[in-house]
Amino acid sequence: MIQKKNKLIWIGNSLRDLKAFPKAVRERFGYALYIAESGGKHNHAKPLKGFKGSGVLEIVENFDKGTYRSVYTVKFKKYVYVLHCFEKKSKKGIAPPKPDIEMIRVRLKIALRDYQNRKGLK
């Protein structure tokens, strides 16, 4: 059994959105997040382009003609912040749509503030 080292924190409606995914997708993402909580990295987790050096990772799962994504950060010691879970609707390109990227940026800032508050930092 893997020992959990990190606390998992959901930002915004990311948990609600993940719960709306098909069961197989929820299970894959849940396992990937469990590994992150345990201090590891799922073999399908990859750095999200455009967030270099910020420890932002994404898991992508194709299921039943849909593409689902879960984005989280392991940047903060002892915490894993789930920033965004969504189904990619656009059929053009493989990159997440700009509104989703912007939401991830905003939520990363929220995670930073939360982390600073938890650690008593300013």
Coordinates of N, CA and C in Angstrom, one line a residue:
M1 N 0.8 -1.2 0.0 CA 0.0 0.0 0.0 C 0.9 1.2 0.0
I2 N 0.5 2.2 -0.8 CA 1.3 3.5 -0.9 C 0.8 4.4 0.2
Q3 N 1.8 5.1 0.8 CA 1.5 6.0 1.9 C 1.3 7.4 1.3
K4 N 0.2 8.0 1.7 CA -0.1 9.4 1.2 C 0.8 10.4 1.9
K5 N 1.4 11.2 1.0 CA 2.3 12.3 1.5 C 1.7 13.6 1.4
N6 N 0.8 13.8 0.5 CA 0.2 15.1 0.1 C -1.3 15.1 0.4
K7 N -1.8 16.3 0.6 CA -3.2 16.5 0.8 C -3.8 17.0 -0.6
L8 N -4.9 16.4 -0.9 CA -5.6 16.7 -2.2 C -6.6 17.8 -1.9
I9 N -6.5 18.9 -2.7 CA -7.4 20.1 -2.6 C -8.0 20.4 -3.9
W10 N -9.3 20.5 -3.9 CA -10.1 20.7 -5.2 C -10.4 22.2 -5.3
I11 N -10.0 22.8 -6.4 CA -10.3 24.3 -6.6 C -11.5 24.4 -7.5
G12 N -12.3 25.4 -7.1 CA -13.6 25.7 -7.9 C -14.5 24.5 -7.9
N13 N -15.0 24.2 -9.1 CA -16.0 23.1 -9.3 C -15.3 21.9 -9.9
S14 N -14.0 21.8 -9.7 CA -13.3 20.6 -10.3 C -13.8 19.3 -9.8
L15 N -14.1 19.1 -8.6 CA -14.6 17.8 -8.1 C -16.0 17.5 -8.6
R16 N -16.9 18.5 -8.7 CA -18.2 18.3 -9.3 C -18.1 17.9 -10.7
D17 N -17.2 18.6 -11.4 CA -17.0 18.3 -12.9 C -16.5 16.9 -13.1
L18 N -15.5 16.5 -12.2 CA -15.0 15.1 -12.3 C -16.0 14.1 -12.1
K19 N -16.9 14.3 -11.1 CA -18.0 13.4 -10.8 C -19.0 13.2 -11.9
A20 N -19.0 14.2 -12.8 CA -19.9 14.1 -14.0 C -19.4 13.2 -15.1
F21 N -18.1 12.9 -15.0 CA -17.5 12.1 -16.1 C -17.9 10.6 -16.0
P22 N -17.8 9.9 -17.1 CA -18.1 8.5 -17.1 C -17.2 7.7 -16.1
K23 N -17.8 6.7 -15.5 CA -17.1 5.9 -14.4 C -15.7 5.5 -14.8
A24 N -15.4 5.0 -16.0 CA -14.1 4.6 -16.4 C -13.1 5.8 -16.3
V25 N -13.5 6.9 -16.7 CA -12.7 8.1 -16.7 C -12.4 8.6 -15.3
R26 N -13.5 8.6 -14.5 CA -13.3 9.0 -13.0 C -12.3 8.1 -12.4
E27 N -12.4 6.8 -12.7 CA -11.5 5.8 -12.0 C -10.0 6.1 -12.5
R28 N -9.8 6.3 -13.7 CA -8.4 6.6 -14.2 C -7.9 7.9 -13.6
F29 N -8.7 8.9 -13.6 CA -8.2 10.2 -13.0 C -8.1 10.1 -11.5
G30 N -9.0 9.3 -10.8 CA -8.9 9.1 -9.4 C -7.6 8.4 -9.0
Y31 N -7.2 7.4 -9.8 CA -6.0 6.7 -9.5 C -4.8 7.6 -9.8
A32 N -4.8 8.4 -10.8 CA -3.7 9.3 -11.1 C -3.5 10.3 -10.0
L33 N -4.6 10.8 -9.4 CA -4.6 11.8 -8.3 C -4.1 11.1 -7.0
Y34 N -4.5 9.8 -6.8 CA -4.0 9.1 -5.7 C -2.5 8.9 -5.8
I35 N -2.0 8.6 -6.9 CA -0.5 8.5 -7.1 C 0.2 9.9 -6.8
A36 N -0.4 11.0 -7.3 CA 0.1 12.3 -7.0 C 0.1 12.6 -5.5
E37 N -1.0 12.2 -4.8 CA -1.1 12.4 -3.3 C 0.0 11.6 -2.6
S38 N 0.4 10.5 -3.2 CA 1.4 9.6 -2.7 C 2.8 10.0 -3.0
G39 N 2.9 11.1 -3.8 CA 4.3 11.6 -4.1 C 4.8 11.1 -5.4
G40 N 4.0 10.4 -6.2 CA 4.4 9.9 -7.5 C 3.8 10.6 -8.6
K41 N 4.0 10.0 -9.8 CA 3.4 10.6 -11.0 C 2.9 9.4 -11.9
H42 N 1.6 9.5 -12.3 CA 1.0 8.5 -13.1 C 1.7 8.5 -14.5
N43 N 1.8 7.4 -15.1 CA 2.6 7.3 -16.4 C 1.9 8.0 -17.5
H44 N 0.6 8.4 -17.4 CA 0.0 9.2 -18.4 C -0.1 10.7 -18.1
A45 N 0.4 11.1 -16.9 CA 0.5 12.5 -16.5 C 1.6 13.2 -17.3
K46 N 1.3 14.3 -17.9 CA 2.3 15.1 -18.7 C 2.2 16.6 -18.3
P47 N 3.3 17.3 -18.4 CA 3.3 18.7 -18.1 C 2.3 19.4 -19.1
L48 N 1.5 20.3 -18.6 CA 0.6 21.1 -19.5 C 1.4 22.2 -20.2
K49 N 1.4 22.2 -21.5 CA 2.1 23.3 -22.2 C 1.7 24.6 -21.9
G50 N 2.6 25.6 -21.8 CA 2.3 26.9 -21.4 C 2.5 27.2 -19.9
F51 N 2.8 26.2 -19.1 CA 2.9 26.3 -17.7 C 4.3 25.8 -17.2
K52 N 5.3 26.1 -18.0 CA 6.6 25.6 -17.7 C 7.1 26.0 -16.3
G53 N 7.6 25.0 -15.6 CA 8.1 25.3 -14.3 C 7.1 25.4 -13.2
S54 N 5.8 25.3 -13.5 CA 4.8 25.5 -12.5 C 4.3 24.2 -11.9
G55 N 4.8 23.1 -12.4 CA 4.3 21.8 -11.8 C 2.9 21.5 -12.2
V56 N 2.4 22.0 -13.3 CA 1.0 21.8 -13.7 C 1.0 20.6 -14.7
L57 N 0.3 19.6 -14.3 CA 0.2 18.3 -15.1 C -1.2 18.1 -15.5
E58 N -1.3 17.3 -16.6 CA -2.6 17.0 -17.1 C -2.7 15.5 -17.4
I59 N -3.8 14.9 -17.2 CA -4.1 13.6 -17.6 C -5.2 13.7 -18.7
V60 N -5.1 13.0 -19.8 CA -6.0 13.0 -20.9 C -6.6 11.6 -21.1
E61 N -7.9 11.5 -21.2 CA -8.5 10.2 -21.4 C -9.5 10.3 -22.5
N62 N -9.3 9.5 -23.5 CA -10.3 9.4 -24.6 C -11.3 8.3 -24.2
F63 N -12.6 8.6 -24.3 CA -13.6 7.6 -23.9 C -14.9 7.8 -24.6
D64 N -15.4 6.8 -25.3 CA -16.7 6.9 -26.0 C -16.9 8.2 -26.8
K65 N -15.9 8.4 -27.7 CA -15.9 9.6 -28.6 C -15.7 10.9 -27.9
G66 N -15.4 10.9 -26.6 CA -15.1 12.1 -25.9 C -13.7 12.2 -25.4
T67 N -13.2 13.4 -25.2 CA -11.8 13.6 -24.6 C -12.0 14.3 -23.3
Y68 N -11.5 13.7 -22.2 CA -11.6 14.3 -20.9 C -10.2 14.6 -20.4
R69 N -10.2 15.7 -19.6 CA -8.9 16.2 -19.0 C -9.1 16.5 -17.6
S70 N -8.0 16.2 -16.8 CA -7.9 16.6 -15.5 C -6.6 17.3 -15.3
V71 N -6.6 18.5 -14.7 CA -5.4 19.3 -14.6 C -5.1 19.6 -13.1
Y72 N -3.9 19.3 -12.7 CA -3.6 19.6 -11.3 C -2.1 20.0 -11.2
T73 N -1.8 20.6 -10.0 CA -0.4 21.0 -9.8 C 0.2 20.3 -8.5
V74 N 1.4 20.0 -8.7 CA 2.2 19.4 -7.6 C 3.3 20.4 -7.1
K75 N 3.1 21.6 -7.4 CA 4.1 22.7 -7.2 C 4.3 22.9 -5.7
F76 N 3.3 22.7 -4.9 CA 3.3 23.1 -3.5 C 3.6 22.0 -2.6
K77 N 4.6 22.1 -1.7 CA 5.0 21.0 -0.9 C 3.8 20.5 0.0
K78 N 3.6 19.2 0.0 CA 2.6 18.5 0.8 C 1.1 18.8 0.3
Y79 N 1.0 19.4 -0.9 CA -0.4 19.6 -1.4 C -0.4 19.3 -2.9
V80 N -1.5 18.7 -3.3 CA -1.9 18.6 -4.7 C -3.2 19.3 -4.9
Y81 N -3.1 20.3 -5.8 CA -4.3 21.1 -6.1 C -4.9 20.7 -7.5
V82 N -6.1 20.2 -7.4 CA -6.8 19.9 -8.7 C -7.4 21.2 -9.2
L83 N -6.9 21.6 -10.4 CA -7.3 23.0 -10.9 C -8.5 22.9 -11.8
H84 N -8.7 21.9 -12.6 CA -9.7 21.9 -13.6 C -9.9 20.5 -14.1
C85 N -11.2 20.1 -14.3 CA -11.6 18.9 -14.9 C -12.6 19.2 -16.0
F86 N -12.4 18.8 -17.2 CA -13.3 19.2 -18.3 C -13.3 18.2 -19.4
E87 N -14.4 18.3 -20.2 CA -14.4 17.5 -21.4 C -14.1 18.5 -22.6
K88 N -13.1 18.1 -23.4 CA -12.8 19.0 -24.5 C -13.8 18.8 -25.6
K89 N -14.5 19.8 -25.9 CA -15.6 19.8 -26.9 C -15.1 20.0 -28.3
S90 N -14.1 20.8 -28.5 CA -13.6 21.2 -29.8 C -12.9 20.0 -30.5
K91 N -13.2 19.9 -31.8 CA -12.6 18.8 -32.5 C -11.3 19.2 -33.2
K92 N -11.0 20.5 -33.1 CA -9.8 21.1 -33.7 C -8.6 21.1 -32.8
G93 N -7.5 20.5 -33.2 CA -6.3 20.5 -32.4 C -6.4 19.7 -31.2
I94 N -5.2 19.5 -30.5 CA -5.2 18.7 -29.3 C -5.0 19.6 -28.1
A95 N -4.7 20.8 -28.2 CA -4.5 21.7 -27.1 C -5.9 22.0 -26.4
P96 N -5.9 22.3 -25.1 CA -7.1 22.7 -24.5 C -7.5 24.1 -25.0
P97 N -8.8 24.3 -25.1 CA -9.3 25.6 -25.6 C -8.9 26.7 -24.7
K98 N -8.7 27.9 -25.3 CA -8.2 29.1 -24.5 C -9.0 29.4 -23.3
P99 N -10.4 29.3 -23.3 CA -11.1 29.6 -22.0 C -10.7 28.6 -20.9
D100 N -10.4 27.4 -21.2 CA -10.0 26.4 -20.2 C -8.6 26.7 -19.7
I101 N -7.7 27.1 -20.6 CA -6.3 27.5 -20.2 C -6.4 28.7 -19.3
E102 N -7.2 29.7 -19.6 CA -7.4 30.9 -18.7 C -7.9 30.5 -17.4
M103 N -8.9 29.6 -17.3 CA -9.4 29.1 -16.0 C -8.3 28.4 -15.2
I104 N -7.5 27.7 -15.9 CA -6.4 27.0 -15.2 C -5.4 28.0 -14.6
R105 N -5.1 29.1 -15.4 CA -4.2 30.1 -14.9 C -4.8 30.8 -13.6
V106 N -6.1 31.1 -13.7 CA -6.8 31.8 -12.5 C -6.8 30.9 -11.3
R107 N -7.1 29.6 -11.6 CA -7.2 28.7 -10.4 C -5.8 28.4 -9.9
L108 N -4.7 28.4 -10.7 CA -3.4 28.3 -10.2 C -3.0 29.4 -9.2
K109 N -3.5 30.6 -9.5 CA -3.3 31.7 -8.6 C -4.1 31.6 -7.3
I110 N -5.3 31.0 -7.4 CA -6.1 30.7 -6.2 C -5.4 29.7 -5.4
A111 N -4.8 28.7 -6.0 CA -4.1 27.6 -5.3 C -2.9 28.2 -4.6
L112 N -2.2 29.1 -5.2 CA -1.0 29.8 -4.6 C -1.4 30.6 -3.4
R113 N -2.5 31.3 -3.5 CA -3.0 32.1 -2.3 C -3.4 31.1 -1.2
D114 N -4.1 30.0 -1.5 CA -4.5 29.1 -0.5 C -3.3 28.5 0.2
Y115 N -2.3 28.1 -0.6 CA -1.1 27.5 -0.1 C -0.4 28.5 0.9
Q116 N -0.3 29.8 0.5 CA 0.3 30.8 1.3 C -0.5 30.9 2.6
N117 N -1.8 30.9 2.5 CA -2.6 31.0 3.7 C -2.4 29.9 4.7
R118 N -2.4 28.7 4.1 CA -2.1 27.4 4.9 C -0.8 27.4 5.6
K119 N 0.2 28.0 4.9 CA 1.6 28.0 5.5 C 1.9 29.3 6.2
G120 N 0.9 30.2 6.3 CA 1.1 31.5 7.0 C 2.1 32.4 6.3
L121 N 2.2 32.2 5.0 CA 3.1 33.0 4.1 C 2.4 34.2 3.6
K122 N 3.1 35.2 3.1 CA 2.5 36.4 2.5 C 3.1 36.6 1.2

